[in-house]
Short mmCIF file of C-alpha atoms in Angstrom, two decimals:
data_model
loop_
_atom_site.label_atom_id
_atom_site.label_comp_id
_atom_site.label_asym_id
_atom_site.label_seq_id
_atom_site.Cartn_x
_atom_site.Cartn_y
_atom_site.Cartn_z
CA MET A 1 -7.95 -17.38 13.24
CA ALA A 2 -6.73 -20.90 13.97
CA ASP A 3 -9.48 -22.38 11.80
CA ILE A 4 -8.63 -20.22 8.77
CA ASP A 5 -6.19 -21.75 6.28
CA LEU A 6 -4.27 -18.57 5.48
CA GLN A 7 -2.12 -20.29 2.85
CA ALA A 8 -5.22 -21.46 0.99
CA VAL A 9 -6.64 -17.94 1.15
CA HIS A 10 -3.31 -16.64 -0.18
CA ASN A 11 -3.44 -19.10 -3.10
CA THR A 12 -6.95 -17.93 -3.99
CA LEU A 13 -5.85 -14.29 -3.88
CA VAL A 14 -2.90 -14.98 -6.18
CA ALA A 15 -5.19 -16.63 -8.75
CA VAL A 16 -7.63 -13.72 -8.51
CA ALA A 17 -4.76 -11.22 -8.85
CA PHE A 18 -3.61 -12.84 -12.09
CA GLU A 19 -7.16 -12.75 -13.47
CA ALA A 20 -7.48 -9.09 -12.50
CA GLY A 21 -4.12 -8.42 -14.11
CA ARG A 22 -5.35 -9.78 -17.41
CA MET A 23 -8.39 -7.49 -17.23
CA ILE A 24 -6.22 -4.48 -16.46
CA LEU A 25 -3.82 -5.21 -19.31
CA ALA A 26 -6.71 -5.73 -21.73
CA ALA A 27 -8.10 -2.26 -21.01
CA ASN A 28 -7.03 0.63 -23.21
CA PRO A 29 -6.66 3.66 -20.92
CA ASN A 30 -7.21 5.97 -23.90
CA LYS A 31 -10.66 4.53 -24.59
CA ILE A 32 -12.16 3.73 -21.19
CA SER A 33 -14.61 5.93 -19.31
CA THR A 34 -13.26 7.83 -16.31
CA ASP A 35 -14.88 9.82 -13.54
CA THR A 36 -13.72 11.68 -10.45
CA LYS A 37 -14.54 11.36 -6.75
CA LEU A 38 -13.14 14.03 -4.42
CA ASN A 39 -11.60 16.19 -7.15
CA ALA A 40 -9.83 16.10 -10.52
CA VAL A 41 -6.90 14.04 -9.22
CA ASP A 42 -9.08 11.45 -7.46
CA ILE A 43 -9.89 9.28 -10.46
CA VAL A 44 -11.99 6.16 -10.98
CA THR A 45 -12.35 4.21 -14.22
CA GLU A 46 -14.76 1.63 -15.52
CA THR A 47 -11.88 -0.84 -15.27
CA ASP A 48 -11.55 -0.25 -11.50
CA GLN A 49 -15.24 -1.02 -11.14
CA ALA A 50 -15.24 -4.08 -13.41
CA VAL A 51 -12.21 -5.56 -11.65
CA GLU A 52 -13.78 -5.09 -8.22
CA ARG A 53 -17.00 -6.78 -9.36
CA MET A 54 -15.00 -9.78 -10.57
CA VAL A 55 -12.92 -9.90 -7.38
CA LEU A 56 -16.00 -9.69 -5.16
CA ALA A 57 -17.70 -12.55 -7.01
CA ARG A 58 -14.61 -14.77 -6.88
CA LEU A 59 -13.87 -14.12 -3.23
CA ARG A 60 -17.46 -14.53 -2.06
CA ALA A 61 -17.56 -17.90 -3.80
CA ALA A 62 -14.30 -18.96 -2.15
CA GLN A 63 -14.93 -17.57 1.35
CA PRO A 64 -18.64 -16.70 1.74
CA THR A 65 -18.34 -15.93 5.47
CA PHE A 66 -15.67 -13.25 5.07
CA ALA A 67 -16.63 -9.58 5.04
CA PHE A 68 -15.58 -7.46 2.07
CA VAL A 69 -14.29 -3.89 1.98
CA GLY A 70 -13.48 -2.56 -1.47
CA GLU A 71 -12.63 0.87 -2.75
CA GLU A 72 -15.34 1.04 -5.38
CA SER A 73 -18.12 -0.24 -3.10
CA TYR A 74 -17.05 1.91 -0.14
CA GLN A 75 -19.77 4.08 1.44
CA PRO A 76 -18.41 7.04 3.45
CA GLY A 77 -19.45 6.90 7.08
CA VAL A 78 -20.93 3.42 6.63
CA THR A 79 -18.22 1.00 5.50
CA ARG A 80 -15.97 -0.13 8.34
CA VAL A 81 -13.25 -2.69 8.90
CA THR A 82 -14.43 -4.83 11.82
CA ASP A 83 -12.80 -7.67 13.78
CA ALA A 84 -14.35 -10.23 11.42
CA PRO A 85 -12.17 -11.89 8.77
CA THR A 86 -12.29 -9.33 5.98
CA PHE A 87 -11.08 -9.07 2.41
CA ILE A 88 -9.74 -5.53 1.89
CA VAL A 89 -9.40 -4.79 -1.82
CA ASP A 90 -8.17 -2.05 -4.12
CA PRO A 91 -8.86 -3.18 -7.71
CA ILE A 92 -6.35 -0.72 -9.18
CA ASP A 93 -4.01 1.08 -6.82
CA GLY A 94 -2.32 3.80 -8.82
CA THR A 95 -5.26 4.73 -11.04
CA THR A 96 -3.63 7.99 -12.15
CA ASN A 97 -0.62 6.00 -13.33
CA PHE A 98 -2.97 3.53 -15.05
CA VAL A 99 -4.88 6.17 -17.05
CA HIS A 100 -1.58 7.68 -18.20
CA GLY A 101 -0.20 4.31 -19.26
CA PHE A 102 2.55 4.66 -16.65
CA PRO A 103 3.43 1.06 -15.67
CA ASN A 104 3.28 1.48 -11.91
CA ALA A 105 -0.18 0.29 -10.91
CA CYS A 106 -1.35 -2.87 -9.20
CA ILE A 107 -4.17 -4.82 -7.64
CA SER A 108 -3.97 -4.95 -3.84
CA LEU A 109 -5.69 -7.86 -2.09
CA GLY A 110 -5.47 -8.04 1.69
CA VAL A 111 -7.08 -10.05 4.46
CA ALA A 112 -7.42 -8.74 8.00
CA VAL A 113 -8.51 -10.69 11.08
CA GLY A 114 -9.14 -8.73 14.24
CA ARG A 115 -8.31 -5.65 12.14
CA VAL A 116 -4.74 -6.92 11.68
CA PRO A 117 -3.51 -7.71 8.13
CA VAL A 118 -2.62 -11.41 7.91
CA VAL A 119 -2.46 -12.05 4.14
CA GLY A 120 -1.30 -9.72 1.42
CA VAL A 121 -1.08 -10.07 -2.36
CA VAL A 122 0.04 -7.15 -4.53
CA TYR A 123 0.40 -7.69 -8.27
CA ASN A 124 1.63 -5.23 -10.89
CA PRO A 125 0.56 -6.76 -14.22
CA PHE A 126 2.50 -4.23 -16.30
CA GLN A 127 5.76 -5.55 -14.86
CA ASP A 128 4.40 -9.04 -14.05
CA LEU A 129 5.70 -8.44 -10.54
CA LEU A 130 4.10 -10.22 -7.59
CA PHE A 131 4.53 -9.52 -3.87
CA THR A 132 2.97 -11.81 -1.27
CA GLY A 133 2.92 -12.27 2.48
CA VAL A 134 1.23 -14.62 4.95
CA LYS A 135 1.35 -14.10 8.70
CA GLY A 136 4.08 -16.34 10.05
CA GLY A 137 5.12 -17.43 6.55
CA GLY A 138 7.30 -14.56 5.44
CA ALA A 139 7.11 -12.17 2.49
CA TRP A 140 8.11 -12.90 -1.09
CA MET A 141 8.70 -11.22 -4.44
CA GLN A 142 8.53 -12.89 -7.85
CA ARG A 143 9.26 -11.46 -11.31
CA ASN A 144 7.59 -12.83 -14.46
CA ALA A 145 5.18 -14.32 -11.96
CA SER A 146 2.40 -15.28 -14.38
CA LEU A 147 4.67 -17.22 -16.74
CA GLU A 148 4.97 -20.99 -16.58
CA VAL A 149 7.66 -22.74 -14.59
CA GLY A 150 10.61 -23.35 -16.90
CA LYS A 151 9.29 -20.83 -19.41
CA GLY A 152 10.45 -17.59 -17.91
CA GLN A 153 8.82 -17.59 -14.49
CA GLY A 154 11.09 -15.90 -11.97
CA GLU A 155 12.30 -17.36 -8.72
CA ARG A 156 10.33 -16.57 -5.55
CA VAL A 157 12.73 -14.45 -3.53
CA ARG A 158 12.24 -13.94 0.17
CA LEU A 159 12.06 -10.35 1.39
CA PRO A 160 13.94 -8.28 2.26
CA LEU A 161 16.11 -8.71 -0.84
CA ALA A 162 19.30 -8.07 1.15
CA GLY A 163 18.55 -11.07 3.34
CA THR A 164 18.36 -11.27 7.11
CA PRO A 165 19.50 -9.68 9.21
CA ALA A 166 18.82 -6.72 6.93
CA PRO A 167 21.36 -3.87 6.86
CA ALA A 168 21.13 -1.34 9.67
CA LEU A 169 19.36 1.93 9.06
CA GLY A 170 21.22 5.21 9.27
CA GLY A 171 19.75 8.69 9.61
CA LEU A 172 17.57 10.64 7.22
CA SER A 173 20.58 11.96 5.33
CA SER A 174 21.19 8.45 3.95
CA ALA A 175 17.54 7.40 3.65
CA LEU A 176 15.45 6.92 0.54
CA VAL A 177 11.89 7.82 1.49
CA SER A 178 8.65 7.63 -0.48
CA ILE A 179 6.02 10.34 -0.11
CA GLU A 180 2.75 11.14 -1.85
CA TRP A 181 0.79 14.37 -2.21
CA GLY A 182 -2.56 12.59 -2.11
CA SER A 183 -5.83 13.93 -3.49
CA GLN A 184 -6.58 16.49 -0.76
CA ARG A 185 -4.79 19.67 -1.87
CA GLU A 186 -5.96 22.23 0.67
CA GLY A 187 -6.43 22.59 4.39
CA GLU A 188 -4.22 21.65 7.34
CA ASN A 189 -3.46 18.11 6.18
CA PHE A 190 -2.04 19.48 2.94
CA GLU A 191 -0.09 22.15 4.80
CA VAL A 192 1.45 19.54 7.13
CA LYS A 193 2.59 17.55 4.10
CA ALA A 194 3.98 20.59 2.26
CA ARG A 195 5.90 21.84 5.31
CA THR A 196 7.26 18.37 6.01
CA PHE A 197 8.35 17.76 2.41
CA ARG A 198 10.23 21.06 2.36
CA LYS A 199 11.88 20.44 5.72
CA LEU A 200 12.90 16.92 4.75
CA ALA A 201 14.69 18.26 1.70
CA ALA A 202 16.28 21.30 3.36
CA ALA A 203 19.91 21.42 4.51
CA LYS A 204 20.65 20.57 8.11
CA GLU A 205 22.14 24.05 8.58
CA GLY A 206 18.64 25.40 8.04
CA GLY A 207 16.98 22.92 10.39
CA GLY A 208 16.14 20.42 7.67
CA GLY A 209 16.63 16.69 7.34
CA MET A 210 18.87 16.80 4.25
CA ILE A 211 17.17 13.58 3.24
CA GLY A 212 19.03 11.24 0.93
CA GLY A 213 16.18 11.14 -1.58
CA MET A 214 12.40 11.31 -1.98
CA ARG A 215 10.34 9.23 -4.39
CA SER A 216 6.64 9.03 -5.33
CA LEU A 217 5.60 5.72 -6.87
CA GLY A 218 1.95 6.76 -7.13
CA SER A 219 0.69 3.62 -5.39
CA ALA A 220 0.54 3.05 -1.64
CA ALA A 221 0.67 -0.72 -2.09
CA LEU A 222 3.78 -0.56 -4.28
CA ASN A 223 5.42 1.93 -1.91
CA LEU A 224 4.91 -0.52 0.95
CA CYS A 225 6.19 -3.46 -1.10
CA ALA A 226 9.31 -1.51 -2.11
CA CYS A 227 9.85 -0.77 1.58
CA ALA A 228 9.39 -4.46 2.39
CA ALA A 229 11.94 -5.34 -0.28
CA GLY A 230 14.41 -2.85 1.16
CA GLN A 231 14.37 -0.73 -2.00
CA LEU A 232 12.99 2.13 0.11
CA ASP A 233 13.88 2.89 3.72
CA MET A 234 10.59 4.57 4.68
CA TYR A 235 7.19 5.54 3.34
CA TRP A 236 5.05 8.35 4.82
CA GLU A 237 1.41 8.79 3.87
CA GLY A 238 -1.74 10.53 4.97
CA GLY A 239 -5.11 10.28 3.28
CA CYS A 240 -5.14 6.79 1.83
CA TYR A 241 -7.52 4.08 3.02
CA ALA A 242 -7.37 0.55 4.40
CA TRP A 243 -7.60 -0.97 0.91
CA ASP A 244 -4.47 0.95 -0.12
CA VAL A 245 -2.34 -0.43 2.72
CA ALA A 246 -3.77 -3.73 4.06
CA ALA A 247 -1.96 -6.09 1.68
CA GLY A 248 1.29 -4.13 1.71
CA TRP A 249 1.15 -3.87 5.51
CA CYS A 250 1.21 -7.68 5.85
CA ILE A 251 4.05 -7.97 3.32
CA LEU A 252 6.04 -5.25 5.10
CA THR A 253 5.74 -6.74 8.57
CA GLU A 254 6.51 -10.25 7.35
CA ALA A 255 9.71 -8.79 5.86
CA GLY A 256 10.69 -7.41 9.26
CA GLY A 257 9.38 -3.91 8.63
CA ARG A 258 7.21 -1.89 10.91
CA MET A 259 4.13 0.29 10.47
CA VAL A 260 3.54 3.15 12.91
CA SER A 261 1.45 6.27 12.76
CA GLY A 262 2.32 9.07 10.39
CA ASN A 263 1.59 11.43 13.28
CA PRO A 264 4.43 11.88 15.79
CA GLY A 265 4.48 9.83 18.98
CA GLU A 266 1.97 7.13 18.03
CA TRP A 267 3.79 3.81 17.88
CA GLU A 268 0.58 1.85 17.37
CA THR A 269 -1.77 2.50 14.48
CA THR A 270 -4.67 0.71 12.81
CA VAL A 271 -5.25 -0.48 9.28
CA ASP A 272 -7.93 2.19 8.76
CA SER A 273 -6.18 5.08 10.55
CA ARG A 274 -5.47 6.77 7.19
CA VAL A 275 -2.13 8.11 8.53
CA TYR A 276 0.91 5.81 8.21
CA LEU A 277 4.68 5.67 8.46
CA ALA A 278 6.40 2.50 7.27
CA VAL A 279 10.03 1.61 7.91
CA ARG A 280 11.88 -1.30 6.33
CA GLY A 281 13.26 -4.26 8.18
CA ALA A 282 16.71 -3.63 9.64
CA SER A 283 19.14 -5.12 12.12
CA SER A 284 19.04 -1.80 13.98
CA GLY A 285 17.96 1.81 13.60
CA GLN A 286 14.21 1.49 13.02
CA GLU A 287 13.05 3.43 16.08
CA GLU A 288 15.81 6.01 15.73
CA LEU A 289 14.86 6.75 12.13
CA VAL A 290 11.15 6.95 12.99
CA LYS A 291 11.88 9.44 15.76
CA GLU A 292 14.06 11.52 13.46
CA PHE A 293 11.27 11.62 10.89
CA TRP A 294 8.71 12.56 13.54
CA ASP A 295 11.02 15.38 14.67
CA ILE A 296 10.84 16.79 11.15
CA ILE A 297 7.03 16.79 11.31
CA GLY A 298 7.19 18.51 14.69
CA ASP A 299 3.83 19.67 16.01
CA GLY A 300 2.04 18.90 12.75
CA ARG A 301 -0.78 16.38 12.74
CA MET A 302 -2.90 14.97 9.95
CA ASP A 303 -6.54 14.05 10.54
CA TYR A 304 -8.62 12.41 7.83
CA LYS A 305 -12.29 11.46 8.10
CA HIS A 306 -13.82 8.18 7.05
#
């Protein structure tokens, strides 16, 4: 990795993200063609596909030796994230939000080397909100990011927003945690999620976590970025893919956060494990909160195929 200029790669990804953002904003969700993958809630649009084609062309021209893993070109059982430098791309993360005109969707552009995310760019064009991270260079957030300097462009703010050292984490009863139902709505994975959601919300007197609050942003990348910013304390997910989390993973860890498995007891996980638990940066309390969350899951385990 020493011979890869990660900052230059980051700069290319930011330029590509802005171009993708313009394409996304130009699309009218009420007039574009949509299709489904797994089921009715697993949606793909012609805009997803057009954005990925543009991104692939731009990134291949910039870094022809890098591998490419994208959501719309993914082949089940064939496409893998290897140790090679790899672009990992979701052209529109939050497609259901996008087709409803709900302004919480983004492009997620990650780079992994040795299967470890080292560059992340997440851009929500509806809010003109940019999150970035480079291994060893920190994580940043910028509002009005596409505007010109001196003409409304926001300041680049280092993450977490509260500064470092970030505030300590308490228990679940004071935590704001993001969760997602995902597209798989039957079977044991779904049952683990449903049982865990109920137990998280239940009163402690009934064996629950009495969690401070649960949110669903509808985008794995934006969930991870909110966690990196310190706007969320944790994010639990099962069923998403490497392209959903690679960019946000880098941003989270550069902000002092940590990614572990969404299954209890597994402190190490991989970018393509499909089961994740993120916790924000904190001066203390990360491991304690993770263990408390895992205790809520109990014996449950999620297992998703590739």
